[in-house]
PDB file of C-alpha atoms in Angstrom:
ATOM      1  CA  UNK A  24      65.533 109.983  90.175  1.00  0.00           C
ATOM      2  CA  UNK A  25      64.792 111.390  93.317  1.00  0.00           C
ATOM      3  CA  UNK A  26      61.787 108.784  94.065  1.00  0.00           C
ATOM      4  CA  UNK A  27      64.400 106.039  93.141  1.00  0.00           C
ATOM      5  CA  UNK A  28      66.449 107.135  95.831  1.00  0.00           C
ATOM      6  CA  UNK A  29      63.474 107.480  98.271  1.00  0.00           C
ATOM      7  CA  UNK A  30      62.513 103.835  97.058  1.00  0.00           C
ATOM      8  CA  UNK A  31      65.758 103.003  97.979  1.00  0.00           C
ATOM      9  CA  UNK A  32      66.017 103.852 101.473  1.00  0.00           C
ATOM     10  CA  UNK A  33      62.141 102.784 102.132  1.00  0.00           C
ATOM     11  CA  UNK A  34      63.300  99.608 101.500  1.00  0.00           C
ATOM     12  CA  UNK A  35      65.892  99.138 103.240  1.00  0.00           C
ATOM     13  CA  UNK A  36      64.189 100.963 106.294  1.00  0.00           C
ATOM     14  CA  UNK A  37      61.344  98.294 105.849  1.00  0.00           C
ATOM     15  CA  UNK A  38      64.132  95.291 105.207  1.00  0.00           C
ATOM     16  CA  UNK A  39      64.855  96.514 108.847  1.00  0.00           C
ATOM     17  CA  UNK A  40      61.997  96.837 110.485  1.00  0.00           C
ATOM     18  CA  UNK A  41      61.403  93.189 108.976  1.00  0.00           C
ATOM     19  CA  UNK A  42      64.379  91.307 110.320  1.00  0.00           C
ATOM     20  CA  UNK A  43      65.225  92.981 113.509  1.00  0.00           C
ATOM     21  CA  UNK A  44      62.016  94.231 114.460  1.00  0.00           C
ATOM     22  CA  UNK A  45      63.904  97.397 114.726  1.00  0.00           C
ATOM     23  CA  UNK A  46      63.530 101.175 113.924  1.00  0.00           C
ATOM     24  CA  UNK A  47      66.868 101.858 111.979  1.00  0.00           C
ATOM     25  CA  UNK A  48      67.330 104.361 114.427  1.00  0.00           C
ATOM     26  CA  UNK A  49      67.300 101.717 117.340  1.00  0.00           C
ATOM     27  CA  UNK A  50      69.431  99.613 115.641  1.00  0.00           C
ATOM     28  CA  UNK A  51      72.529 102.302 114.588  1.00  0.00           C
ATOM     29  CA  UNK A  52      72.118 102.968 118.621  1.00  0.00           C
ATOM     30  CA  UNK A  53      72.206  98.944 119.423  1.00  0.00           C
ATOM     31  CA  UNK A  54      74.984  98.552 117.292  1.00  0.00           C
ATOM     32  CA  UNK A  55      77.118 101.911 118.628  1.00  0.00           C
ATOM     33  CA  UNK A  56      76.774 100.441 121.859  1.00  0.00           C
ATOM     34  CA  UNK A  57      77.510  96.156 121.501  1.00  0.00           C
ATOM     35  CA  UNK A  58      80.788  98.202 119.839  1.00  0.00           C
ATOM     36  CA  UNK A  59      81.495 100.313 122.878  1.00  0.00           C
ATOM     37  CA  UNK A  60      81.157  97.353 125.533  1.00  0.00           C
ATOM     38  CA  UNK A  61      82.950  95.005 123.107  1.00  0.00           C
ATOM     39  CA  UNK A  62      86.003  97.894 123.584  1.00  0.00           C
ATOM     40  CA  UNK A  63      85.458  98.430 127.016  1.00  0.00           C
ATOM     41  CA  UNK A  64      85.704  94.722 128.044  1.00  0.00           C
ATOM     42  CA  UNK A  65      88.187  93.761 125.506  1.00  0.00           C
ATOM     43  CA  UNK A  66      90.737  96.357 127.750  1.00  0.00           C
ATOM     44  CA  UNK A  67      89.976  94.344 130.689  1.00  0.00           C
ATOM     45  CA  UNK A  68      91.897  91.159 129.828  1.00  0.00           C
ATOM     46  CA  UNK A  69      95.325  90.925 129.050  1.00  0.00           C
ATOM     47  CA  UNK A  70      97.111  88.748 126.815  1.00  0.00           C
ATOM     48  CA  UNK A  71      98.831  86.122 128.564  1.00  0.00           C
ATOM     49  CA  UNK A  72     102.073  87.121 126.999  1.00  0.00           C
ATOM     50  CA  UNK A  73     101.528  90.527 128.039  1.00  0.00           C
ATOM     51  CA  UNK A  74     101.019  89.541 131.634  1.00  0.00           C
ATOM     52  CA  UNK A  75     104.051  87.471 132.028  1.00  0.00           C
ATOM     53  CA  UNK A  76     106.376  90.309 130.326  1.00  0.00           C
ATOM     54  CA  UNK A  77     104.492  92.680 132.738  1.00  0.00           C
ATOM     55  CA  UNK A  78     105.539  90.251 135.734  1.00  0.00           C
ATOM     56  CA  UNK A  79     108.832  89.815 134.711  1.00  0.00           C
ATOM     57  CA  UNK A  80     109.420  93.352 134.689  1.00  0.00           C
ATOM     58  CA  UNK A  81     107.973  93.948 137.442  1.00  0.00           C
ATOM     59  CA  UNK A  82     110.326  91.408 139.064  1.00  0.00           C
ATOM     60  CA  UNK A  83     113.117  93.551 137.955  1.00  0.00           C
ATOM     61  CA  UNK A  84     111.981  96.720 139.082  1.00  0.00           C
ATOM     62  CA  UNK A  85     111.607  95.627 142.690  1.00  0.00           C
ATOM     63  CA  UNK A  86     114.834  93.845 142.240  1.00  0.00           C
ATOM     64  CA  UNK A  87     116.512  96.803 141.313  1.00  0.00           C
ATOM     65  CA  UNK A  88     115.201  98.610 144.282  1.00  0.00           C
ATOM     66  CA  UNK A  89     117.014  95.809 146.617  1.00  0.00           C
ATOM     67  CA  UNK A  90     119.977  95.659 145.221  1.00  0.00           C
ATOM     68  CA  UNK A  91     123.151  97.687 146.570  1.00  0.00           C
ATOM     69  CA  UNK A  92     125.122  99.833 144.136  1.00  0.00           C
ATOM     70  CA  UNK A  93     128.312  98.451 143.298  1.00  0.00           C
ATOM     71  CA  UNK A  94     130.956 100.740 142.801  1.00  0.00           C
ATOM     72  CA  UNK A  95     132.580 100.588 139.393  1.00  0.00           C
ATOM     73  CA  UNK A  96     135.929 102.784 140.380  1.00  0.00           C
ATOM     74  CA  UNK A  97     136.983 104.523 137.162  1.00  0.00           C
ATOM     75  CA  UNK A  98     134.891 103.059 133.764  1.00  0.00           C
ATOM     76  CA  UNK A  99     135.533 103.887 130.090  1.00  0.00           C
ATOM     77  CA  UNK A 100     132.967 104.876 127.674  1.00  0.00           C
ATOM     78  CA  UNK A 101     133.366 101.120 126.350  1.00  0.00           C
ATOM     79  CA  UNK A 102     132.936  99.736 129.796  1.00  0.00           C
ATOM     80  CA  UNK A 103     129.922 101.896 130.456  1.00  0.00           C
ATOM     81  CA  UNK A 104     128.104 100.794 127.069  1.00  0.00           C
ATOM     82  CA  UNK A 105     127.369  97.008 128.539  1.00  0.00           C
ATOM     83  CA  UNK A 106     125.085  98.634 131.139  1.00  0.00           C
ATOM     84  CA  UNK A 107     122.374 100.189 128.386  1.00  0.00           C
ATOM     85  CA  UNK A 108     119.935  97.682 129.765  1.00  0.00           C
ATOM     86  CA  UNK A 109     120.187  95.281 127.076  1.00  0.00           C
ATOM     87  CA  UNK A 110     120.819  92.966 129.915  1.00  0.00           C
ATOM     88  CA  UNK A 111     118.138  92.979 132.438  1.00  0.00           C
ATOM     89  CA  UNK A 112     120.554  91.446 135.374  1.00  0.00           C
ATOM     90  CA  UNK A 113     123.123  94.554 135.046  1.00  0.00           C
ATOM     91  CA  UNK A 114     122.433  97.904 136.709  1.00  0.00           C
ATOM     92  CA  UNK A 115     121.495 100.240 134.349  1.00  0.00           C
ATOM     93  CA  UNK A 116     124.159 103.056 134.099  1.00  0.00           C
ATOM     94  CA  UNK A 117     124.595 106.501 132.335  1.00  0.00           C
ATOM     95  CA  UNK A 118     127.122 109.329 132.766  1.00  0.00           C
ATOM     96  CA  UNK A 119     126.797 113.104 133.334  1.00  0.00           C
ATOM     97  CA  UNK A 120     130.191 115.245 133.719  1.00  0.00           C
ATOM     98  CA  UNK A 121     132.368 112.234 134.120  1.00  0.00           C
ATOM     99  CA  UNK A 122     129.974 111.079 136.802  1.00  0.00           C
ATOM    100  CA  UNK A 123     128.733 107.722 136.476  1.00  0.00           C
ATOM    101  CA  UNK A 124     125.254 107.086 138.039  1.00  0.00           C
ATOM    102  CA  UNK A 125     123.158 103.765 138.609  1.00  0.00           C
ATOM    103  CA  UNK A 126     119.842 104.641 137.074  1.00  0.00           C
ATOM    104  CA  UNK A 127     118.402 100.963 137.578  1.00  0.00           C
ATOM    105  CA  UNK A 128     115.654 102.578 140.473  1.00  0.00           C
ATOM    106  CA  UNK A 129     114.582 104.379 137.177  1.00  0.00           C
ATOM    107  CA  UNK A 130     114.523 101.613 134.541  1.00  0.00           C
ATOM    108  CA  UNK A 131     110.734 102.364 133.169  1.00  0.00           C
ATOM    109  CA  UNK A 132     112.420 105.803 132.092  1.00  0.00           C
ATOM    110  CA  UNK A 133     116.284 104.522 130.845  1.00  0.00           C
ATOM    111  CA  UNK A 134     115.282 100.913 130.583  1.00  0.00           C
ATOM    112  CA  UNK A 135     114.326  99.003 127.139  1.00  0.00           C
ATOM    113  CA  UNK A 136     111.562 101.223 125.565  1.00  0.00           C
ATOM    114  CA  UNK A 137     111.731 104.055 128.338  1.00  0.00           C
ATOM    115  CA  UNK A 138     111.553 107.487 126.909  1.00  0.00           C
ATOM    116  CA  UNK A 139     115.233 108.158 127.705  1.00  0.00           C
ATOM    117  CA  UNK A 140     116.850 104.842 126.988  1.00  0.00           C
ATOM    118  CA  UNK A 141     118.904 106.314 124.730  1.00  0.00           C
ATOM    119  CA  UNK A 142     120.905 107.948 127.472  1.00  0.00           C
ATOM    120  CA  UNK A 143     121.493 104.202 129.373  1.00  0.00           C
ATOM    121  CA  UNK A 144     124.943 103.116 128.925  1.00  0.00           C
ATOM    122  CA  UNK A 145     126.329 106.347 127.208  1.00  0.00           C
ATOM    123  CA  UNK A 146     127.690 110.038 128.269  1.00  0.00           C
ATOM    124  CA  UNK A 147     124.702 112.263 128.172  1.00  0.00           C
ATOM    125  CA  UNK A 148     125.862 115.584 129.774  1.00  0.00           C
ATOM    126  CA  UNK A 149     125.543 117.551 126.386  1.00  0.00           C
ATOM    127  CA  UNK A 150     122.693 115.506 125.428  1.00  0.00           C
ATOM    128  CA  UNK A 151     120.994 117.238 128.940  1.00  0.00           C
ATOM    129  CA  UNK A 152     122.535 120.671 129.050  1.00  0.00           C
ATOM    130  CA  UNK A 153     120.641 121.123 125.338  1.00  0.00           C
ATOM    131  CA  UNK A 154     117.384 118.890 126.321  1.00  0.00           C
ATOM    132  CA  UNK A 155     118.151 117.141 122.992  1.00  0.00           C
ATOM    133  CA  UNK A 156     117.975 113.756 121.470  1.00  0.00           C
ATOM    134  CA  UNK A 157     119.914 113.901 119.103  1.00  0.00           C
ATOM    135  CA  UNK A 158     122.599 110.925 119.387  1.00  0.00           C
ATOM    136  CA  UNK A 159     125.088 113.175 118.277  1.00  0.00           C
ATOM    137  CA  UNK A 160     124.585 115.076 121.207  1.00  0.00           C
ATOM    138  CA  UNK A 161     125.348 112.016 123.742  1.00  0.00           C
ATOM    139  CA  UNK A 162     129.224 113.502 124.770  1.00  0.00           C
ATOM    140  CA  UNK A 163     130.897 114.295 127.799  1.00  0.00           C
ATOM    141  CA  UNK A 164     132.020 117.601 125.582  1.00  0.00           C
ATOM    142  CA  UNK A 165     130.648 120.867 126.877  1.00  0.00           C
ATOM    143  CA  UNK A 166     132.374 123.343 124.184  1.00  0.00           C
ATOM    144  CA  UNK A 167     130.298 125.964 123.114  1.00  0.00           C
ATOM    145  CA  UNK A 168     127.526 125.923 125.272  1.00  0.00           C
ATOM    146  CA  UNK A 169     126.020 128.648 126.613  1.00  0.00           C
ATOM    147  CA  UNK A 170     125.843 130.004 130.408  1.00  0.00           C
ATOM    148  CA  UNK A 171     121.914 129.063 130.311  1.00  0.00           C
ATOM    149  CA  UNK A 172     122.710 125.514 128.359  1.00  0.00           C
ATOM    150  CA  UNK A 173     125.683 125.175 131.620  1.00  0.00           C
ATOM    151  CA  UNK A 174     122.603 125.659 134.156  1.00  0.00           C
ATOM    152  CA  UNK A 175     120.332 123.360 133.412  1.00  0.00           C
ATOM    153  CA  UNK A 176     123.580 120.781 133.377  1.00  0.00           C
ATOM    154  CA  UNK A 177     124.092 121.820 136.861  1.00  0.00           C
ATOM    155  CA  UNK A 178     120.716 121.219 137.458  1.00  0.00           C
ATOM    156  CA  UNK A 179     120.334 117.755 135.802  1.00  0.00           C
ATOM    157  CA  UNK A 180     123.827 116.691 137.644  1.00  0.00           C
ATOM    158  CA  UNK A 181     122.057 118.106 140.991  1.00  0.00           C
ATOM    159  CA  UNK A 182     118.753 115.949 140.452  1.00  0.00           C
ATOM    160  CA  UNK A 183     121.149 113.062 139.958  1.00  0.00           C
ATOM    161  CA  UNK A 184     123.371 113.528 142.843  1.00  0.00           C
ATOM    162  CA  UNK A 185     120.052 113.568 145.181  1.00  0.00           C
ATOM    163  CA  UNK A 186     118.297 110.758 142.920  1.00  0.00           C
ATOM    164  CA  UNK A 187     121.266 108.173 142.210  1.00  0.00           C
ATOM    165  CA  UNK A 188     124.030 106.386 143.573  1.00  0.00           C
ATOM    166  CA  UNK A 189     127.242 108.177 141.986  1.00  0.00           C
ATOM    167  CA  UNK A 190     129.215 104.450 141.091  1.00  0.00           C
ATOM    168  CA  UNK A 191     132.096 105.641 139.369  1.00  0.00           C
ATOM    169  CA  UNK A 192     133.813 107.780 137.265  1.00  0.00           C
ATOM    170  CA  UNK A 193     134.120 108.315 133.458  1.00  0.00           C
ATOM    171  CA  UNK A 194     137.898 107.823 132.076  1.00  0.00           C
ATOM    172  CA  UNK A 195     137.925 109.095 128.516  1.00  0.00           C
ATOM    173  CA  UNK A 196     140.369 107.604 126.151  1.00  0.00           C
ATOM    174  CA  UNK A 197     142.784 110.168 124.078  1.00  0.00           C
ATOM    175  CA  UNK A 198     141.528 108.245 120.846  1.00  0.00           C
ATOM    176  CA  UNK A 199     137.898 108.934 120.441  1.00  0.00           C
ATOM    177  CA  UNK A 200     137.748 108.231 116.850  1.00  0.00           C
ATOM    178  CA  UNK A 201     136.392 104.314 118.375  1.00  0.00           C
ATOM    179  CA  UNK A 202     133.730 106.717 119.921  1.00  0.00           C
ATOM    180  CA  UNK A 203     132.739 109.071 116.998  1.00  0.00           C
ATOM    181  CA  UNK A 204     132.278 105.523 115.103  1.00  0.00           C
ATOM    182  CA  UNK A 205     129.776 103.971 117.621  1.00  0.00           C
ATOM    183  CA  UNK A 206     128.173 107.331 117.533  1.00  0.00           C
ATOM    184  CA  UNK A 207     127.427 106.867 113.987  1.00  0.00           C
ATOM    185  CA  UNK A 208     126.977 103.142 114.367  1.00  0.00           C
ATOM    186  CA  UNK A 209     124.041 104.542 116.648  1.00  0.00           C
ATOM    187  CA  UNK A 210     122.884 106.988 114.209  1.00  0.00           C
ATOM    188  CA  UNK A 211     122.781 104.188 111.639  1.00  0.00           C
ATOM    189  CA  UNK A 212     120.380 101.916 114.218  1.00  0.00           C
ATOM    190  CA  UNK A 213     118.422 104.928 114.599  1.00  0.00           C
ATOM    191  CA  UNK A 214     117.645 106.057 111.134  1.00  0.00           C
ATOM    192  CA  UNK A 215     116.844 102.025 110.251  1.00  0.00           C
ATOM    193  CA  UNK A 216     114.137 101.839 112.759  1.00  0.00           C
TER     194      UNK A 216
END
């Protein structure tokens, strides 16, 4: 058996050395490298669909660093939803303690696919006091949360203060059972995807 397996491998060491002219060795090492310069070069080009979404965002970003904030006086949370950056030629918006910033200078963050999109358009001051999120947690309500959970609100509303133009202000309605049902609506969207 074990000279089977030996006459095996011979010949496909001399099948090889035959057709390539190659020590398997040499060619495993040929190979390993056409891959790595095939992946090196392939991350050189981008797709031409790539490029023009890249250009087109990068339109908007310096767009949004021209543009003037436009106050927004006093906004419900229904109001404030149409600015979650769905549409590209709004400011991007979010609220913390009735405050309502324009986040647009930092779209790649709360724009489409930025790691806190989720707080664009919405009430995140829980969402930030707990560092969670959890879409449950995007609410203006701060009951039951702790001194320590209450300081790193203050800090988050101080970073946005220096950061972003303040635009408005948040107007809660006295029915937020519309609310608690886009809430879930959002849970929904979440749990799909």
């Amino acid at each position: 058996m074990e000279n089977n397996g030996i006459g095996i491998y011979g010949t496909i060491v001399e099948a090889i050395k035959n057709y390539t002219g190659l020590s398997p060795l040499s060619l495993t090492i040929i190979t390993v490298l056409t891959i790595i310069t095939y992946k090196i070069v392939c991350t050189m080009f981008v797709a031409v669909n790539d490029y023009k979404e890249v250009e087109e965002m990068k339109e908007i970003y310096e767009q949004d660093m021209k543009r003037e904030p436009v106050q927004l006086g006093e906004v419900t949370e229904e109001e404030l939803r149409k600015y979650d950056g769905s549409d590209l030629k709004k400011p991007l918006l979010m609220a913390i303690k009735g405050q309502i910033f324009d986040v647009s200078r930092g779209r790649m963050f709360y724009g489409r696919d930025g790691p806190y999109s989720m707080f664009a358009g919405r009430d995140a001051t829980r969402a930030l006091a707990l560092m969670s999120f959890d879409v449950q947690d995007l609410t203006g309500n701060i009951d039951g949360l702790s001194e320590s959970e209450l300081d790193v609100l203050q800090d988050w509303e101080l970073k946005f203060l220096e950061k972003y133009p303040k635009v408005g202000v948040l107007v809660y309605k006295e029915n937020s059972a519309e609310a608690e049902t886009e809430t879930d609506e959002l849970l929904e969207t979440k749990k799909a995807v």
